[in-house]
Tab-separated table of C-alpha atoms in Angstrom:
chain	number	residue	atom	x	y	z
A	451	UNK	CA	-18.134	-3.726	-33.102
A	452	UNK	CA	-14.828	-2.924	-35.159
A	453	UNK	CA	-12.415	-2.433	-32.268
A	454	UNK	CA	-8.408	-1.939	-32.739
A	455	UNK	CA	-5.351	-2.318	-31.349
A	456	UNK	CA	-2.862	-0.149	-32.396
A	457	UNK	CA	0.486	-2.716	-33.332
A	458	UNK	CA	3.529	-0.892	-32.167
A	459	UNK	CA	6.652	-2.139	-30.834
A	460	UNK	CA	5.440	-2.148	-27.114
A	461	UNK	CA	5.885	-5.256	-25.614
A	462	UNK	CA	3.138	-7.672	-24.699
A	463	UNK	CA	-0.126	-6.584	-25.836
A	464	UNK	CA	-1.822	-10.317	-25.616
A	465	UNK	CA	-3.084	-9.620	-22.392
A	466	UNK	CA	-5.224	-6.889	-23.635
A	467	UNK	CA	-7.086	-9.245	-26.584
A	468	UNK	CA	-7.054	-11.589	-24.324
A	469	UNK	CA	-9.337	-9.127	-21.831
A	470	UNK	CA	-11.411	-8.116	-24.538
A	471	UNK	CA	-12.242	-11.672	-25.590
A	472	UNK	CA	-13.155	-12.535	-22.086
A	473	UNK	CA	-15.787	-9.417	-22.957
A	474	UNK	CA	-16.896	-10.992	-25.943
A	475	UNK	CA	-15.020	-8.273	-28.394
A	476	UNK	CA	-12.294	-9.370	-30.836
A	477	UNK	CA	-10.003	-7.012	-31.329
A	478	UNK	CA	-8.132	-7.001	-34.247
A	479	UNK	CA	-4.007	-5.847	-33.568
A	480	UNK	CA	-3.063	-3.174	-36.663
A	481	UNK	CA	-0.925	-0.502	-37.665
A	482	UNK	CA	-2.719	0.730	-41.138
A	483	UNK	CA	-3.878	3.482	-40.741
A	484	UNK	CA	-7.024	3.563	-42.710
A	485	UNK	CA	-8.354	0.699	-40.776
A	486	UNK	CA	-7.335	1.987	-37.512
A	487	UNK	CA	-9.351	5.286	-38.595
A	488	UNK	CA	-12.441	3.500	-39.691
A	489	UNK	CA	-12.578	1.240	-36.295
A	490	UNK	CA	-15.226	2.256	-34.039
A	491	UNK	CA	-12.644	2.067	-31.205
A	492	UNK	CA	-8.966	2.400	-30.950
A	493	UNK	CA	-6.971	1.216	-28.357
A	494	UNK	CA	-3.679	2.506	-27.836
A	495	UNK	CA	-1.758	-0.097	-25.351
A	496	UNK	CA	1.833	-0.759	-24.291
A	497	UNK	CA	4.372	-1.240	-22.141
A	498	UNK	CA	8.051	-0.193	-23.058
A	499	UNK	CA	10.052	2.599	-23.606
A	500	UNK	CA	8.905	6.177	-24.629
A	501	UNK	CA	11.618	7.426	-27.316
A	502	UNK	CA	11.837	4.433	-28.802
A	503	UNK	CA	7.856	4.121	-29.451
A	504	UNK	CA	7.623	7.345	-30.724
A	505	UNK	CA	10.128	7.090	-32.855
A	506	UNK	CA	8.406	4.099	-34.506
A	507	UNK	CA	5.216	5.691	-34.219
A	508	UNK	CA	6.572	8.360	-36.475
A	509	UNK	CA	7.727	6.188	-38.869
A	510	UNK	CA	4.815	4.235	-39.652
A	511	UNK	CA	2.836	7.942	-39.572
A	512	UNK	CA	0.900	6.474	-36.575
A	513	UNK	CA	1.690	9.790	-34.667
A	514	UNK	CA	-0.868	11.489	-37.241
A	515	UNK	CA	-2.869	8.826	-37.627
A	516	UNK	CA	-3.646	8.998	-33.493
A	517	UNK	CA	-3.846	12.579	-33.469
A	518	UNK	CA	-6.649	13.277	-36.098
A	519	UNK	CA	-8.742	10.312	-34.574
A	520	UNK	CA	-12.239	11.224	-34.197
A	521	UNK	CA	-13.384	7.853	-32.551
A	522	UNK	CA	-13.306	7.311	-28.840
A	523	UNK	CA	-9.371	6.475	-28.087
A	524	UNK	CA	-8.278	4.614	-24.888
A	525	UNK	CA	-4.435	4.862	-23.975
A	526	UNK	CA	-3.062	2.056	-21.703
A	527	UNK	CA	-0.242	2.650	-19.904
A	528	UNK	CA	3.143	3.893	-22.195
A	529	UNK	CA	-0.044	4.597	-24.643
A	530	UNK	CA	-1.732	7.132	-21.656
A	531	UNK	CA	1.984	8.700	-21.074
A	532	UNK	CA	2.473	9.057	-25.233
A	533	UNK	CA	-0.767	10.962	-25.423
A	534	UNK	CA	0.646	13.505	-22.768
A	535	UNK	CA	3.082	16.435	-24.307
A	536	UNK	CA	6.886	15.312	-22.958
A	537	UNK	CA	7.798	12.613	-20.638
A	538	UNK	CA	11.110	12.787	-18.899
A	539	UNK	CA	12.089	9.030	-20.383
A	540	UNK	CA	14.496	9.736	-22.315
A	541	UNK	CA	13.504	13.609	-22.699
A	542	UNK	CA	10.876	12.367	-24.957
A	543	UNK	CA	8.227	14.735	-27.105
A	544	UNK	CA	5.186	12.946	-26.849
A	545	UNK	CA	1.557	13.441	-29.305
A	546	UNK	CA	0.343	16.474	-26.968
A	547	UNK	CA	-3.160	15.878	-26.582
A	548	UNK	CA	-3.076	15.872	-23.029
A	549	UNK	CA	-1.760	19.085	-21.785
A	550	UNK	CA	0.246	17.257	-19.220
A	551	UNK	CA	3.795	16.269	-18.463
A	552	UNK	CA	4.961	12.835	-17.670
A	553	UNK	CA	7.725	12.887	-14.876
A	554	UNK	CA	9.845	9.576	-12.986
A	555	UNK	CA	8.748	9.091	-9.513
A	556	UNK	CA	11.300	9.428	-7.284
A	557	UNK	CA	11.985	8.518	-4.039
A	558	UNK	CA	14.371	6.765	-1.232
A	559	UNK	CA	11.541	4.981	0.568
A	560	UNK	CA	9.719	3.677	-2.155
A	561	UNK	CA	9.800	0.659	-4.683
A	562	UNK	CA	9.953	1.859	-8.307
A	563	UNK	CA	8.265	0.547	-10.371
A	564	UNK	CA	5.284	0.561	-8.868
A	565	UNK	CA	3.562	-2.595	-8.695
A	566	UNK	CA	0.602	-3.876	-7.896
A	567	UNK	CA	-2.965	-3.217	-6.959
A	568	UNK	CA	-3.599	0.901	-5.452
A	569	UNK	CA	-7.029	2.365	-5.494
A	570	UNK	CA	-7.966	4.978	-8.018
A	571	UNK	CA	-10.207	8.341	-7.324
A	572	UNK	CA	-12.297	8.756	-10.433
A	573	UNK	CA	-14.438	12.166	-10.654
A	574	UNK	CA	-17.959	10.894	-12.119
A	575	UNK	CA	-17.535	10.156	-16.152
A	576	UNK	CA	-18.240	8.301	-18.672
A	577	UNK	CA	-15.380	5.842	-18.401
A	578	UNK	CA	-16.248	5.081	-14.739
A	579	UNK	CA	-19.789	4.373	-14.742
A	580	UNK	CA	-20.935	2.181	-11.879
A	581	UNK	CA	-16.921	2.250	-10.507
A	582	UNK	CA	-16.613	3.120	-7.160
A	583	UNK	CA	-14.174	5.868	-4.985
A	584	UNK	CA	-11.151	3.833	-4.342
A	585	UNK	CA	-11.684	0.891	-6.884
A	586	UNK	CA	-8.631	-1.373	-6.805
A	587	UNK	CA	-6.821	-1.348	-10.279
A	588	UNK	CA	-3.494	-2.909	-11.309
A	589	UNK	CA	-0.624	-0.701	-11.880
A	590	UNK	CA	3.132	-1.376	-13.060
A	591	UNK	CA	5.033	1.770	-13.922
A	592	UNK	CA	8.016	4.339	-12.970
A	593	UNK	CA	6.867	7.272	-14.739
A	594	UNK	CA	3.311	9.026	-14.007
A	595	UNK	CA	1.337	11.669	-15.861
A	596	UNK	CA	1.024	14.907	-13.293
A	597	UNK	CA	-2.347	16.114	-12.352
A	598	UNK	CA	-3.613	18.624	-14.565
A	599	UNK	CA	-7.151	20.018	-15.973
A	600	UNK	CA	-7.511	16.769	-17.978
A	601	UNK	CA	-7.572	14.293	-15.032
A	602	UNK	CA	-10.256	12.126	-14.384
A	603	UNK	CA	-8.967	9.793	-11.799
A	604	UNK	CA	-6.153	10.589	-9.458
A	605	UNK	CA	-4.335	7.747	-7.544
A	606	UNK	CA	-1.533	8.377	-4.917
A	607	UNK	CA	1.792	6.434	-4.963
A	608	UNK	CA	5.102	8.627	-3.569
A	609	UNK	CA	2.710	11.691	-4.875
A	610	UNK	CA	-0.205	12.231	-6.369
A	611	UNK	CA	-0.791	11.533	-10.505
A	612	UNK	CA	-3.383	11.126	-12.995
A	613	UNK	CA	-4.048	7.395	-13.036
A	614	UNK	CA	-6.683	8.409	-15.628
A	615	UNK	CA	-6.611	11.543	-18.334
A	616	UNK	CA	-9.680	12.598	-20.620
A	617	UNK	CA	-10.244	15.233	-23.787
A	618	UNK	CA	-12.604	15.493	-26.114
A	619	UNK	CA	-12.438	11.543	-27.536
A	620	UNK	CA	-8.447	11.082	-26.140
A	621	UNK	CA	-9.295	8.612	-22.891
A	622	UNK	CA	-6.122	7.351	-21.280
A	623	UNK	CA	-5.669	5.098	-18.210
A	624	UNK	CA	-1.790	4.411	-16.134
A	625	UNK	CA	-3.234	1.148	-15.107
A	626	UNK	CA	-4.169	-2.091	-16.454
A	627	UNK	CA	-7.801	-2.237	-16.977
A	628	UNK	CA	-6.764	-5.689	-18.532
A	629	UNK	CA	-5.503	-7.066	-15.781
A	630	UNK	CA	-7.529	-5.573	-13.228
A	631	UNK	CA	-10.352	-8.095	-12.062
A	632	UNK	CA	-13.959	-7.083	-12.158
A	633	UNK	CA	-13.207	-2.994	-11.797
A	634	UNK	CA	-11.020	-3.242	-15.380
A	635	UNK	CA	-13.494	-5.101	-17.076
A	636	UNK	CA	-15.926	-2.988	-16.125
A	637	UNK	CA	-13.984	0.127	-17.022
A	638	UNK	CA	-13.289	-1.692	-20.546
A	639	UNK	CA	-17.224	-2.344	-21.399
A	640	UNK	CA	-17.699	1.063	-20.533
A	641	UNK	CA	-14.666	2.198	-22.918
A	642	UNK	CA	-16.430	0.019	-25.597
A	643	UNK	CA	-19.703	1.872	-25.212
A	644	UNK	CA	-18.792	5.531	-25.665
B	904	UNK	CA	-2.376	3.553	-1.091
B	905	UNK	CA	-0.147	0.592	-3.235
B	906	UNK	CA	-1.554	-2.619	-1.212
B	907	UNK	CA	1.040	-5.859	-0.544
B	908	UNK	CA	-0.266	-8.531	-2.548
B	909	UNK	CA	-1.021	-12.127	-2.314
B	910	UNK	CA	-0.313	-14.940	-4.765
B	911	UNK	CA	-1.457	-18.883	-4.782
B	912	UNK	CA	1.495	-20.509	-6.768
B	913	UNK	CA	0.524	-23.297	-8.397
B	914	UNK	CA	3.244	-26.034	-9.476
B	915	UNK	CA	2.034	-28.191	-12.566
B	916	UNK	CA	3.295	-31.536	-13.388
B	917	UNK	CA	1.719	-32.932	-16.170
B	918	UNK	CA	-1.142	-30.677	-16.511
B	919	UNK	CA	-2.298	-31.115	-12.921
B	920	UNK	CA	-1.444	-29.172	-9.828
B	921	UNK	CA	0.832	-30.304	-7.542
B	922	UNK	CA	2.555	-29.308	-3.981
B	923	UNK	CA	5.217	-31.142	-1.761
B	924	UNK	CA	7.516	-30.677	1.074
B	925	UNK	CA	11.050	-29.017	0.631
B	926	UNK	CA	10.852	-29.921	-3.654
B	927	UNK	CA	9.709	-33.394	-3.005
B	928	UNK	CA	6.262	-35.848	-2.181
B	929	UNK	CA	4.403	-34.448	-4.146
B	930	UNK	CA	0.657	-34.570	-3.823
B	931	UNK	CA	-2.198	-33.720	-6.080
B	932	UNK	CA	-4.074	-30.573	-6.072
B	933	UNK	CA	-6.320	-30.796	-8.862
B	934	UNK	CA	-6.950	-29.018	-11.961
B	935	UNK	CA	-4.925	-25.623	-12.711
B	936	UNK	CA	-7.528	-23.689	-14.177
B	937	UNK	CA	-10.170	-24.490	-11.915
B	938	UNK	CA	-8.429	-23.488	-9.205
B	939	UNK	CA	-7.206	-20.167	-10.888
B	940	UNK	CA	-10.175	-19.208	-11.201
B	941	UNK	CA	-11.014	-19.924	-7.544
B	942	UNK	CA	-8.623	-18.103	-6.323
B	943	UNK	CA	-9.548	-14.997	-8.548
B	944	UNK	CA	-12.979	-15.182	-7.078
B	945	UNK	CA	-11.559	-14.930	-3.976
B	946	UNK	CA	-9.413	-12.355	-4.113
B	947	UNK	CA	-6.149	-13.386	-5.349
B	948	UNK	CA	-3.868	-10.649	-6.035
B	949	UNK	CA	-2.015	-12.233	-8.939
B	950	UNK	CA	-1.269	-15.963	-9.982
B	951	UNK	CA	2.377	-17.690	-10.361
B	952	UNK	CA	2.467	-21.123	-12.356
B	953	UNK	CA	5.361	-23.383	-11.922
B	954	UNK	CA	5.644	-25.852	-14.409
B	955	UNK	CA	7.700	-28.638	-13.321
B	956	UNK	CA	7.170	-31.324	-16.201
B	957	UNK	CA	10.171	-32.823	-17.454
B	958	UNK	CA	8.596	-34.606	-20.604
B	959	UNK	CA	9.872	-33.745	-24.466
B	960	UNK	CA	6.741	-31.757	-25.427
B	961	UNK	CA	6.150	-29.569	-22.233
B	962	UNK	CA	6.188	-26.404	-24.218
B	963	UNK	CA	3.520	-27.590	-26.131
B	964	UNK	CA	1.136	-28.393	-23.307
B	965	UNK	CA	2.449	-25.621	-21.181
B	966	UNK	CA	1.574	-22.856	-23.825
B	967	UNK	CA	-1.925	-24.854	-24.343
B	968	UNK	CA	-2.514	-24.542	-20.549
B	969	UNK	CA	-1.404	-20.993	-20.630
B	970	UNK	CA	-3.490	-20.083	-23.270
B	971	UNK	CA	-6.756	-21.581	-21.326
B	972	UNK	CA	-5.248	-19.776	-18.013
B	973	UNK	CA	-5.052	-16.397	-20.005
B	974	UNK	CA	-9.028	-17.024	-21.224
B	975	UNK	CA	-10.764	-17.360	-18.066
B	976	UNK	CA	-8.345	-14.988	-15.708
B	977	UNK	CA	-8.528	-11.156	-14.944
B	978	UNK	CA	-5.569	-10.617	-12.911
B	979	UNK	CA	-1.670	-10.835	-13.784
B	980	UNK	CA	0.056	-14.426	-13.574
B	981	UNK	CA	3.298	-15.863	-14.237
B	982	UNK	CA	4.572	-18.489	-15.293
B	983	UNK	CA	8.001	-20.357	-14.659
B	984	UNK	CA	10.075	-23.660	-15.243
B	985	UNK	CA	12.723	-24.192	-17.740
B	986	UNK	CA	12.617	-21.362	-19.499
B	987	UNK	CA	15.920	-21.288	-21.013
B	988	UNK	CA	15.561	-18.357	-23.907
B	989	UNK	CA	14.063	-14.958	-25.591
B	990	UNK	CA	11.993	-17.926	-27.841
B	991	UNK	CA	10.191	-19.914	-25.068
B	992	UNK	CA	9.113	-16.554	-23.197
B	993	UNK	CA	8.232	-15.589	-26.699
B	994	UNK	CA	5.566	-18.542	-26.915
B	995	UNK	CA	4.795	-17.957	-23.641
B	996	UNK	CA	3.639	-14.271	-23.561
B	997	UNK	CA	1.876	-14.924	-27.052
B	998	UNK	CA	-0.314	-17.567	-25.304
B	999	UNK	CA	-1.664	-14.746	-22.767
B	1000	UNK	CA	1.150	-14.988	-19.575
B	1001	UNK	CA	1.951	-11.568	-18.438
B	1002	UNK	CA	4.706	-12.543	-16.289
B	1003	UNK	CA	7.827	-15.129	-17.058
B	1004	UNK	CA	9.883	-16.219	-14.045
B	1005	UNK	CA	13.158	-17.668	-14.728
B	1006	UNK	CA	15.670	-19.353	-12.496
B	1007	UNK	CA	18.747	-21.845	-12.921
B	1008	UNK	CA	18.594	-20.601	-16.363
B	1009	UNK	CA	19.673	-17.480	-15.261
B	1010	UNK	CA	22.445	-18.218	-13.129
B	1011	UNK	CA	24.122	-20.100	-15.726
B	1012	UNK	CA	23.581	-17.322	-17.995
B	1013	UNK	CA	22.920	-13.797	-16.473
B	1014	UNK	CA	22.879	-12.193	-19.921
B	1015	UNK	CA	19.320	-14.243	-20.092
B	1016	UNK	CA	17.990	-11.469	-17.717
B	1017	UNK	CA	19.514	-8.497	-19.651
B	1018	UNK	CA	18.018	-10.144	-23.206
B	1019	UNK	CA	14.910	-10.809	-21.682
B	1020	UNK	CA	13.875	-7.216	-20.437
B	1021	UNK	CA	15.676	-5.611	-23.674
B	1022	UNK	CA	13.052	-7.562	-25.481
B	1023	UNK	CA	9.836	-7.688	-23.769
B	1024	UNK	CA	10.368	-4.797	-20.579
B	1025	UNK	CA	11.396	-5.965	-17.325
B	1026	UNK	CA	7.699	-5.431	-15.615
B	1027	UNK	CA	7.756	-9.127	-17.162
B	1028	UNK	CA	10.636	-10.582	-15.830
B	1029	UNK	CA	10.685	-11.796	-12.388
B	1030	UNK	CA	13.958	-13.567	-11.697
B	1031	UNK	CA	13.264	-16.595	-8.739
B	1032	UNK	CA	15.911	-17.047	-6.556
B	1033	UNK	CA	16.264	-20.141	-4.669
B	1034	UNK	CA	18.037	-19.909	-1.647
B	1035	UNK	CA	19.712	-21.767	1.598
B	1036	UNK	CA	21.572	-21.043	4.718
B	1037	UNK	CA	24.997	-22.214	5.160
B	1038	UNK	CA	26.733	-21.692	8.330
B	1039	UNK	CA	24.761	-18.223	8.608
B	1040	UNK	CA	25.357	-17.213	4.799
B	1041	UNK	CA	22.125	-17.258	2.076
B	1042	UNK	CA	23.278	-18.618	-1.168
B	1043	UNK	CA	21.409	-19.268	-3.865
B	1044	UNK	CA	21.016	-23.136	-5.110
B	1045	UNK	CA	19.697	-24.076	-7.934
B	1046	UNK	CA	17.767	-26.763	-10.307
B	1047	UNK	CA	15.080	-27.053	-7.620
B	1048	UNK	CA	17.234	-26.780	-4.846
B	1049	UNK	CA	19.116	-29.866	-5.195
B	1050	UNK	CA	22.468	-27.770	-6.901
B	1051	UNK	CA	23.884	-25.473	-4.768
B	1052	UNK	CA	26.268	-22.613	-6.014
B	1053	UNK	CA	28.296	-20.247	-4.522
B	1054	UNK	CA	26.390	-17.105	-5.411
B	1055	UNK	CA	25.918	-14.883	-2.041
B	1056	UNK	CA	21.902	-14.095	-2.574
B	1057	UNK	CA	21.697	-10.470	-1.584
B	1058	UNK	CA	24.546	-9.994	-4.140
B	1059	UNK	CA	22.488	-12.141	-6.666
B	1060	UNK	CA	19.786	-10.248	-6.155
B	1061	UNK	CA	21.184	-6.666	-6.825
B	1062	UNK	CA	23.458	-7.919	-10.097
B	1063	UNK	CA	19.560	-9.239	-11.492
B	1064	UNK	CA	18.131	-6.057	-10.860
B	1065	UNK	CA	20.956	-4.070	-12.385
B	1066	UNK	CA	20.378	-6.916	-15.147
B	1067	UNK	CA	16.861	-5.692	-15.840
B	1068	UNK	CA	14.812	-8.219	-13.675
B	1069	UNK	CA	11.619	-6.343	-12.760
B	1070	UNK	CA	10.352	-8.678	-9.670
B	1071	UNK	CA	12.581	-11.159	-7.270
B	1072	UNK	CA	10.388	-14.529	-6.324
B	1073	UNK	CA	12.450	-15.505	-2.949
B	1074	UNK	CA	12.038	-19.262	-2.007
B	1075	UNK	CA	14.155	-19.907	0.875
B	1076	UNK	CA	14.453	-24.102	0.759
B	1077	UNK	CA	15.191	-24.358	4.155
B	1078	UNK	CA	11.464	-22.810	4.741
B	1079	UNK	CA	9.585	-24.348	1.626
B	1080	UNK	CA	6.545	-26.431	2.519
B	1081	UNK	CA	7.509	-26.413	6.574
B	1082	UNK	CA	4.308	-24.044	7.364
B	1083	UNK	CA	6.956	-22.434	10.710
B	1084	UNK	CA	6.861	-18.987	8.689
B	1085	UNK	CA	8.704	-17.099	5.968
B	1086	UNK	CA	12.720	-16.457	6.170
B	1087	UNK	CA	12.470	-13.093	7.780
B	1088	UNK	CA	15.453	-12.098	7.476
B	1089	UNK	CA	16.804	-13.087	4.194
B	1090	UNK	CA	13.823	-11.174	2.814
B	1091	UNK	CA	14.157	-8.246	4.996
B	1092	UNK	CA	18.068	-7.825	3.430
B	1093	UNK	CA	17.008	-8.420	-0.067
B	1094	UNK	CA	14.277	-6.260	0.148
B	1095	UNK	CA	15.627	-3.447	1.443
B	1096	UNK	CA	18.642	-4.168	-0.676
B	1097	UNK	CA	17.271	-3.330	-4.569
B	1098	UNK	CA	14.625	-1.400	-5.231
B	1099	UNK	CA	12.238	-3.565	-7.620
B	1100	UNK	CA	9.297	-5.121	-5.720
B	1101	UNK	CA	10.166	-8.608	-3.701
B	1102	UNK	CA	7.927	-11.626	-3.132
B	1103	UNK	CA	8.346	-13.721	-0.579
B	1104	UNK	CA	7.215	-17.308	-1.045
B	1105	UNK	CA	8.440	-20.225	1.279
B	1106	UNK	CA	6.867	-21.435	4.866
B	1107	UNK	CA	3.874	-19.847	5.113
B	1108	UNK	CA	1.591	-21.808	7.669
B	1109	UNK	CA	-0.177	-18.916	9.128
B	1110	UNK	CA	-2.132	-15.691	9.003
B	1111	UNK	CA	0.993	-14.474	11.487
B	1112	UNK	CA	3.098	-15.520	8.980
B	1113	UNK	CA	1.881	-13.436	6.399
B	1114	UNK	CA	1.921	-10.412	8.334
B	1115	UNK	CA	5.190	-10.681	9.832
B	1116	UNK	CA	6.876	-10.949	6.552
B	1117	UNK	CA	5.153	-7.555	5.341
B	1118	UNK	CA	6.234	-5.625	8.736
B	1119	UNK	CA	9.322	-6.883	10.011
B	1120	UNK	CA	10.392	-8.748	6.716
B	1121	UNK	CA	9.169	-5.619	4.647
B	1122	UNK	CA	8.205	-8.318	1.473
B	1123	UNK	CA	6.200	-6.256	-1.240
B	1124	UNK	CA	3.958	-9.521	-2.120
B	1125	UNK	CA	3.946	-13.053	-0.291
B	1126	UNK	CA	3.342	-16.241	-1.852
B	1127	UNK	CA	2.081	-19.888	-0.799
B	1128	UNK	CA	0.685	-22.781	-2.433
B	1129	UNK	CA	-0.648	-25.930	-0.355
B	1130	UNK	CA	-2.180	-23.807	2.365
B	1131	UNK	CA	-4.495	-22.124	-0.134
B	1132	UNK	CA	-5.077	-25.110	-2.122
B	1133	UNK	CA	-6.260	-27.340	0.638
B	1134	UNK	CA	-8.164	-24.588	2.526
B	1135	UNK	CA	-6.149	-24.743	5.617
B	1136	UNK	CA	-6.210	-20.796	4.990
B	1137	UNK	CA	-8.507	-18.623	3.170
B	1138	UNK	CA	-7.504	-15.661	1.175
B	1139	UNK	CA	-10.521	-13.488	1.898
B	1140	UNK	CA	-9.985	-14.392	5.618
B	1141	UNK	CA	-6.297	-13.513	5.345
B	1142	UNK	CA	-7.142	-10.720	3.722
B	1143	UNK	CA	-9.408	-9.735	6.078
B	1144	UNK	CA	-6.731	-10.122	9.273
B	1145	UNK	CA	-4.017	-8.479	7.430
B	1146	UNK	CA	-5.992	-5.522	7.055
B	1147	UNK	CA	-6.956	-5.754	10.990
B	1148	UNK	CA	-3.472	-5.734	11.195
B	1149	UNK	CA	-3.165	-2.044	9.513
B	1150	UNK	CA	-1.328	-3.901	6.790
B	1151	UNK	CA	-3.051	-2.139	3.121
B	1152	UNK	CA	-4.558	-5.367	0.778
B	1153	UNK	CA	-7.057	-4.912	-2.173
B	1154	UNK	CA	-10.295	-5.684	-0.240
C-alpha cells in the first residue's frame, strides 16, 4: 500500500512511521504533491504551531494539494485542527473542510496542555471498528476542535470537543493514535483500510 | 475524564538497566527493551529512559537503543541524560523518542529550554528538576544530585515553564530510592504553582504512596523504577487500587 506522510514543518513526526512500521506499512514522509495525490493514503500529522504551518503549507501549495484530495485523509493532531476553518492560535484561517472552529481551552482549575491518556466517545464508523465507548487514547494539546455536525468521537477535558472529525474522505483525530497502545493501532489499521 | 498516569523509569548504564539508592549502588535490572515492553503489556502509561553512561560514544548506543525502544513500543517515552543541545535531541527524536528530558544542562543554560521548544514544541520537553531540602527550603541540585545550587525549586520551576518546558520530572533526592513515599509537599507547591502537567518520581514504596501523591500532593503523573522492576509492586494491581481509591487511571 502507497501510504504518505505529508512533510511539513511540524515537529516530530518519527513517532508516527515508527507506528506504522510496527503495523507493517512504510510510510514514505513527502511534500510533492503529485506523489502525495497518487498515494492510496495521506496522512496529515503534526505537532506545532498553527500560523506558522499554514503559512508553509501555502507556500509549498500543500493547502491545495490537501484540499482536492480524493483519497481517504487522516489528520493527527495540529493536522485535525488545520483541516477545521479558523483556530484561535494565532487567529489562524485554517483549510475549511471541517465546518468547525478550533478554540484554547481555558480554565483556572485545569492543566493546559492536556496530557495524557482520557477516554474517547466514538459514534459507530468506519474509523472505529471494533473500538470500544470510552477507549483510552493519548492526548497532548491546548487547543480543541468544538463539537459540530462533523464529529465522530467526542472526549471531555474542561468541556466537551471533537477528539475525532469526519467528511466525505477528510478523517481527523486530536489524539495520538501513534502513541496510543493497542486502541491507536487499531484505529490506524482501520485508517489504512478505508 | 484525563486519567493520572504511571511511568516505570528506567536508568541505563551501558545498555543495561540499572536502579540504586539515593544516585548510588547500583544494581542490575536487566535488559531495557525487554522490560519496556513488559511494562506496556501491563499497562504502563508512558516510559522515561535515563541514560546514565559516561563513555565517549554514548550517543551512538543511546540513539541505537532508542531506535529499538521506538520499534517495539506503543506508548510515549522519554528519554534523558546529558543532553546538552538542539543537535543531540535532534538525533534523539529522529531515532523514535517522543519525549527529551533535560536537567543540569539546563540550569547552566536556561536558554536550552527556550531553544528546545522553539524548535521541536514544548509537548517534548520535560525539564527534570532535582531537588533537596535545606533547613526547610527545596533547592534544586544538580549533576545527579551530588552539585547543589542555589536555585529555590518552585521558582525554578515557574521560570522553565515560562521558558517553554512542557512537563516538570520532580526527583526529590532526599526521597529517591527510600520506598517511605513521595515529597508531598514539594510536589503539592510546584504543582499547583505552573500550570504544565507535573510528575512526581522519588520514594515510592507503596500503593499508598501513589495515591497520596495524586490527592494530597495533586502530581499529574507519578514515577518509580526498582519497585516495578523487581515486582515488589505491580502496575495492573496499582492500577487497580488507585482506581478503588476514586483516583481516574487508563484501565
Amino acid at each position: 500500500m502507497d501510504v504518505k506522510i505529508i512533510k511539513y514543518n511540524a515537529g516530530n513526526i518519527q513517532s508516527v512511521i515508527f507506528a506504522l512500521k510496527r503495523i507493517g506499512v512504510e510510510a514514505e514522509v513527502t511534500d510533492d504533491l503529485e506523489k502525495i495525490l497518487s498515494a492510496d493514503k495521506i496522512i496529515f500529522p503534526g505537532v506545532g504551531e498553527a500560523s506558522s504551518a499554514m503559512k508553509y503549507l501555502k507556500q509549498r501549495k500543500l493547502d491545495e494539494a490537501i484540499k482536492s484530495a480524493k483519497q481517504p485523509l487522516l489528520g493527527i493532531c495540529l493536522g485535525l485542527q488545520l483541516l477545521c476553518k479558523n483556530s484561535e492560535e494565532n487567529n489562524t484561517e485554517c483549510l475549511g473542510i471541517f465546518d468547525t472552529e478550533v478554540k484554547r481551552f481555558r480554565s483556572n482549575d485545569f492543566k493546559i496542555p492536556q496530557i495524557g491518556w482520557n477516554n474517547i466517545e466514538p459514534i459507530p464508523n468506519e474509523l472505529f471498528k471494533g473500538i470500544v465507548k470510552n477507549s483510552y487514547c493519548y492526548f497532548v494539546h491546548s487547543y480543541f476542535a468544538e463539537i459540530g455536525e462533523h464529529t465522530i468521537a467526542k472526549t471531555n477535558y474542561i468541556n466537551d470537543f471533537s477528539s475525532a472529525l469526519k467528511k466525505d474522505n477528510f478523517y481527523g483525530v486530536q489524539f495520538h493514535p501513534e502513541k496510543s497502545a493497542e486502541t491507536g493501532e487499531k484505529i490506524l489499521k482501520n485508517f489504512l483500510e478505508l | 475524564m484525563l486519567t493520572k498516569r504511571i511511568i516505570p523509569c528506567l536508568d541505563i548504564k551501558d545498555g543495561q538497566t540499572v536502579k540504586g539508592t539515593n544516585f548510588v549502588n547500583l544494581r542490575h535490572a536487566g535488559d531495557p527493551v525487554e522490560l519496556a515492553v513488559r511494562y506496556c503489556e501491563e499497562g504502563a502509561d508512558e516510559l522515561v529512559f535515563l541514560d546514565i553512561t559516561a563513555t565517549v560514544d554514548k550517543r551512538k548506543t543511546l540513539a541505537e537503543l532508542v531506535k529499538k525502544i521506538a520499534t517495539h513500543i506503543n506508548i510515549p517515552f522519554t528519554v534523558g541524560g546529558g543532553i546538552n543541545s538542539v543537535e543531540d535531541v535532534s538525533v534523539l527524536l529522529e531515532n523514535g523518542a517522543d519525549k527529551i528530558s533535560i536537567n543540569t544542562a539546563a540550569v547552566r543554560n536556561p536558554q536550552l529550554i527556550n531553544d528546545l521548544s522553539a524548535t521541536f514544541g514544548s509537548q517534548c520537553v520535560v525539564l527534570a528538576v532535582d531537588v533537596k531540602n535545606f533547613d526547610g527550603v527545596w533547592k534544586v541540585v544538580t549533576h545527579g544530585g551530588r552539585t547543589p545550587t542555589e536555585l529555590i525549586a518552585t521558582e525554578w520551576a515557574k521560570k522553565a515553564e515560562d521558558l517553554g518546558a512542557g512537563e516538570i520530572l520532580l526527583t526529590s533526592m532526599d526521597h529517591d530510592g527510600t520506598k517511605n513515599g513521595f515529597a508531598i509537599e514539594i510536589t503539592k507547591e510546584i504543582s499547583t504553582s505552573v500550570s504544565i502537567p507535573v510528575i512526581a518520581s522519588g520514594g515510592a514504596g507503596s500503593m499508598e504512596h501513589f495515591s497520596e501523591v495524586f490527592t494530597i500532593g495533586q502530581a499529574d503523573a507519578a514515577l518509580a523504577a526498582s519497585i516495578f522492576h523487581f515486582r515488589e509492586i505491580e502496575i495492573g494491581e496499582l492500577k487497580a487500587y488507585l482506581k478503588k481509591q476514586n483516583i481516574s487511571v487508563r484501565a
